[in-house]
Amino acid sequence: MILHELIDFEVLRVIWWLLLGVLLIGFALTDGFDMGVGALLPFVAKTDLERRVAINTVGPVWEGNQVWFILGGGAIFAAWPPLYAVSFSGFYMAMFLILAALILRPVAFKYRSKRDGVRWRQTWDWALFIGGAVPALIFGVAVGNVLQGVPFRFTEDLMPLYEGSFFGLLNPFALLTGLTSLAMLIMHGGAWLSLKADGVVGERARVYGSYAAAGSLLGFLLAGLWLAIGLDGYAFTSPSVTDGPSNPLFSEVAKGGSWLAAYAERPWIAIAPVLGIVGAVLTFLGLRAGREVSTLLSSKLAIFGMISSVGLTMFPFILPSSIDPKSSLTVWDSSSSHLTLFVMLVATVIFMPLILAYTAWVYKVLWGKVTEEEVRSNTDTVY
């Protein structure tokens, strides 16, 4: 028996669907608080010294946190080629805005301290705000459009054609999910600053973070209600072949019914939205009470639950098509080959523990609060 056949094609597809979720959630849990701190910067820090305190809580770790974003993009490219082709071409303008905002952030980190001028530093502070708020908003808008279905189709020779526009992405439901995503990551940034920033910065972060926690909870509940009563889901109209060819036109799919029917078919997935709701409530209460470590963990729980809810609700769909449901991408018909998934899994098993171990070591070394006195007296601080 060939080695890669030790694991069924169906199982490998599910494993890589799970790994994609792990990478995207890992990105939200780590780089998410970086973006949240950037979005909070104009509100929690009023003086240059206070802004330096906030920035230095994420300055040493933000680059390492980007690893999850790169791994997520790489996983989409290698494990789900049709998804990469459709999303990165159809969402081109949205992707461009995200990348432009993310490029602003490292430039701002590096150049902010090069001059002492007030206008100079304020300009880069606003760049950090844009680099945090814009990606958080657009990622959520993308999720909202995925749940509604994206206007693309495949020709008979499997050429993807996207027939939508950038402004078509800015529909009411997608804007709701975008604002929910922004509030969720601001909540996470507030929890991080509550833990890492000393003095008035941490105090303000607890206030604004608690508002964001309430906003993310409200947005999550409204989006769930919208899914229940105002948004059609997608379903197979014929038995799905879980180990068939990777051909998006292979399955019969129709639009109709509700996404929430998944909870009747697989009741256990209700744990995801419950965790999202409980996590947001605990984060709100923790920020109000001034708790730190437990509040950050609660924020992570909320993010895990909210993002997991989307994936588990849609499974096995990855990217539905609103204009040609038959072209919808699912776990069963849009993956790479059996051998490719197996080789990538072996590499992941080897390197993922190293990434996790290194990340844990970095956070252990950098444990502790950033204080105004430390920032003021440390001439080597570059942020």
PDB file of N, CA and C in Angstrom, residues 115-151:
ATOM      1  N   ARG A 115      11.370  60.475  14.285  1.00  0.00           N
ATOM      2  CA  ARG A 115      11.382  61.920  14.532  1.00  0.00           C
ATOM      3  C   ARG A 115      10.503  62.222  15.738  1.00  0.00           C
ATOM      4  N   ASP A 116      10.773  63.351  16.371  1.00  0.00           N
ATOM      5  CA  ASP A 116      10.033  63.737  17.574  1.00  0.00           C
ATOM      6  C   ASP A 116       8.848  64.654  17.287  1.00  0.00           C
ATOM      7  N   GLY A 117       8.663  65.071  16.054  1.00  0.00           N
ATOM      8  CA  GLY A 117       7.601  66.019  15.736  1.00  0.00           C
ATOM      9  C   GLY A 117       6.216  65.469  16.060  1.00  0.00           C
ATOM     10  N   VAL A 118       5.356  66.336  16.593  1.00  0.00           N
ATOM     11  CA  VAL A 118       3.995  65.915  16.967  1.00  0.00           C
ATOM     12  C   VAL A 118       3.209  65.457  15.743  1.00  0.00           C
ATOM     13  N   ARG A 119       3.234  66.256  14.684  1.00  0.00           N
ATOM     14  CA  ARG A 119       2.478  65.887  13.484  1.00  0.00           C
ATOM     15  C   ARG A 119       2.995  64.589  12.882  1.00  0.00           C
ATOM     16  N   TRP A 120       4.307  64.430  12.870  1.00  0.00           N
ATOM     17  CA  TRP A 120       4.918  63.209  12.332  1.00  0.00           C
ATOM     18  C   TRP A 120       4.395  61.982  13.065  1.00  0.00           C
ATOM     19  N   ARG A 121       4.437  62.015  14.387  1.00  0.00           N
ATOM     20  CA  ARG A 121       4.017  60.843  15.161  1.00  0.00           C
ATOM     21  C   ARG A 121       2.511  60.622  15.086  1.00  0.00           C
ATOM     22  N   GLN A 122       1.739  61.701  15.061  1.00  0.00           N
ATOM     23  CA  GLN A 122       0.294  61.542  14.965  1.00  0.00           C
ATOM     24  C   GLN A 122      -0.111  60.931  13.627  1.00  0.00           C
ATOM     25  N   THR A 123       0.617  61.292  12.581  1.00  0.00           N
ATOM     26  CA  THR A 123       0.332  60.705  11.265  1.00  0.00           C
ATOM     27  C   THR A 123       0.508  59.191  11.294  1.00  0.00           C
ATOM     28  N   TRP A 124       1.605  58.735  11.896  1.00  0.00           N
ATOM     29  CA  TRP A 124       1.843  57.298  11.959  1.00  0.00           C
ATOM     30  C   TRP A 124       0.915  56.612  12.955  1.00  0.00           C
ATOM     31  N   ASP A 125       0.451  57.333  13.960  1.00  0.00           N
ATOM     32  CA  ASP A 125      -0.538  56.767  14.875  1.00  0.00           C
ATOM     33  C   ASP A 125      -1.845  56.491  14.143  1.00  0.00           C
ATOM     34  N   TRP A 126      -2.241  57.409  13.258  1.00  0.00           N
ATOM     35  CA  TRP A 126      -3.453  57.179  12.474  1.00  0.00           C
ATOM     36  C   TRP A 126      -3.240  56.048  11.464  1.00  0.00           C
ATOM     37  N   ALA A 127      -2.012  55.893  11.002  1.00  0.00           N
ATOM     38  CA  ALA A 127      -1.710  54.753  10.128  1.00  0.00           C
ATOM     39  C   ALA A 127      -1.889  53.443  10.887  1.00  0.00           C
ATOM     40  N   LEU A 128      -1.477  53.412  12.149  1.00  0.00           N
ATOM     41  CA  LEU A 128      -1.698  52.223  12.974  1.00  0.00           C
ATOM     42  C   LEU A 128      -3.183  51.978  13.194  1.00  0.00           C
ATOM     43  N   PHE A 129      -3.948  53.041  13.346  1.00  0.00           N
ATOM     44  CA  PHE A 129      -5.398  52.895  13.492  1.00  0.00           C
ATOM     45  C   PHE A 129      -6.002  52.270  12.237  1.00  0.00           C
ATOM     46  N   ILE A 130      -5.619  52.785  11.074  1.00  0.00           N
ATOM     47  CA  ILE A 130      -6.128  52.235   9.815  1.00  0.00           C
ATOM     48  C   ILE A 130      -5.691  50.786   9.647  1.00  0.00           C
ATOM     49  N   GLY A 131      -4.417  50.511   9.986  1.00  0.00           N
ATOM     50  CA  GLY A 131      -3.894  49.150   9.866  1.00  0.00           C
ATOM     51  C   GLY A 131      -4.577  48.162  10.784  1.00  0.00           C
ATOM     52  N   GLY A 132      -5.227  48.652  11.830  1.00  0.00           N
ATOM     53  CA  GLY A 132      -5.958  47.763  12.727  1.00  0.00           C
ATOM     54  C   GLY A 132      -7.426  47.672  12.406  1.00  0.00           C
ATOM     55  N   ALA A 133      -8.071  48.811  12.144  1.00  0.00           N
ATOM     56  CA  ALA A 133      -9.523  48.835  11.970  1.00  0.00           C
ATOM     57  C   ALA A 133      -9.972  48.323  10.605  1.00  0.00           C
ATOM     58  N   VAL A 134      -9.266  48.704   9.551  1.00  0.00           N
ATOM     59  CA  VAL A 134      -9.717  48.348   8.201  1.00  0.00           C
ATOM     60  C   VAL A 134      -9.694  46.834   7.959  1.00  0.00           C
ATOM     61  N   PRO A 135      -8.585  46.118   8.240  1.00  0.00           N
ATOM     62  CA  PRO A 135      -8.632  44.670   8.037  1.00  0.00           C
ATOM     63  C   PRO A 135      -9.693  43.976   8.902  1.00  0.00           C
ATOM     64  N   ALA A 136      -9.837  44.418  10.144  1.00  0.00           N
ATOM     65  CA  ALA A 136     -10.834  43.805  11.024  1.00  0.00           C
ATOM     66  C   ALA A 136     -12.234  43.947  10.442  1.00  0.00           C
ATOM     67  N   LEU A 137     -12.528  45.104   9.864  1.00  0.00           N
ATOM     68  CA  LEU A 137     -13.839  45.343   9.262  1.00  0.00           C
ATOM     69  C   LEU A 137     -14.020  44.520   7.990  1.00  0.00           C
ATOM     70  N   ILE A 138     -13.030  44.528   7.110  1.00  0.00           N
ATOM     71  CA  ILE A 138     -13.183  43.867   5.812  1.00  0.00           C
ATOM     72  C   ILE A 138     -13.210  42.350   5.956  1.00  0.00           C
ATOM     73  N   PHE A 139     -12.434  41.796   6.877  1.00  0.00           N
ATOM     74  CA  PHE A 139     -12.514  40.353   7.105  1.00  0.00           C
ATOM     75  C   PHE A 139     -13.939  39.952   7.473  1.00  0.00           C
ATOM     76  N   GLY A 140     -14.588  40.752   8.317  1.00  0.00           N
ATOM     77  CA  GLY A 140     -15.961  40.451   8.687  1.00  0.00           C
ATOM     78  C   GLY A 140     -16.928  40.611   7.529  1.00  0.00           C
ATOM     79  N   VAL A 141     -16.722  41.638   6.691  1.00  0.00           N
ATOM     80  CA  VAL A 141     -17.547  41.821   5.502  1.00  0.00           C
ATOM     81  C   VAL A 141     -17.429  40.600   4.586  1.00  0.00           C
ATOM     82  N   ALA A 142     -16.212  40.071   4.455  1.00  0.00           N
ATOM     83  CA  ALA A 142     -16.003  38.883   3.626  1.00  0.00           C
ATOM     84  C   ALA A 142     -16.798  37.697   4.164  1.00  0.00           C
ATOM     85  N   VAL A 143     -16.796  37.504   5.478  1.00  0.00           N
ATOM     86  CA  VAL A 143     -17.556  36.395   6.073  1.00  0.00           C
ATOM     87  C   VAL A 143     -19.035  36.550   5.775  1.00  0.00           C
ATOM     88  N   GLY A 144     -19.549  37.778   5.888  1.00  0.00           N
ATOM     89  CA  GLY A 144     -20.957  38.013   5.597  1.00  0.00           C
ATOM     90  C   GLY A 144     -21.319  37.668   4.163  1.00  0.00           C
ATOM     91  N   ASN A 145     -20.440  37.983   3.228  1.00  0.00           N
ATOM     92  CA  ASN A 145     -20.696  37.645   1.827  1.00  0.00           C
ATOM     93  C   ASN A 145     -20.591  36.151   1.570  1.00  0.00           C
ATOM     94  N   VAL A 146     -19.680  35.482   2.257  1.00  0.00           N
ATOM     95  CA  VAL A 146     -19.572  34.028   2.100  1.00  0.00           C
ATOM     96  C   VAL A 146     -20.860  33.349   2.557  1.00  0.00           C
ATOM     97  N   LEU A 147     -21.423  33.802   3.670  1.00  0.00           N
ATOM     98  CA  LEU A 147     -22.664  33.209   4.162  1.00  0.00           C
ATOM     99  C   LEU A 147     -23.827  33.439   3.196  1.00  0.00           C
ATOM    100  N   GLN A 148     -23.819  34.559   2.475  1.00  0.00           N
ATOM    101  CA  GLN A 148     -24.890  34.839   1.519  1.00  0.00           C
ATOM    102  C   GLN A 148     -24.676  34.142   0.181  1.00  0.00           C
ATOM    103  N   GLY A 149     -23.438  33.793  -0.100  1.00  0.00           N
ATOM    104  CA  GLY A 149     -23.100  33.276  -1.413  1.00  0.00           C
ATOM    105  C   GLY A 149     -22.438  34.365  -2.236  1.00  0.00           C
ATOM    106  N   VAL A 150     -21.446  33.997  -2.987  1.00  0.00           N
ATOM    107  CA  VAL A 150     -20.640  34.930  -3.770  1.00  0.00           C
ATOM    108  C   VAL A 150     -20.977  34.767  -5.246  1.00  0.00           C
ATOM    109  N   PRO A 151     -21.099  35.852  -6.019  1.00  0.00           N
ATOM    110  CA  PRO A 151     -21.499  35.753  -7.431  1.00  0.00           C
ATOM    111  C   PRO A 151     -20.371  35.263  -8.346  1.00  0.00           C
TER     112      PRO A 151
END
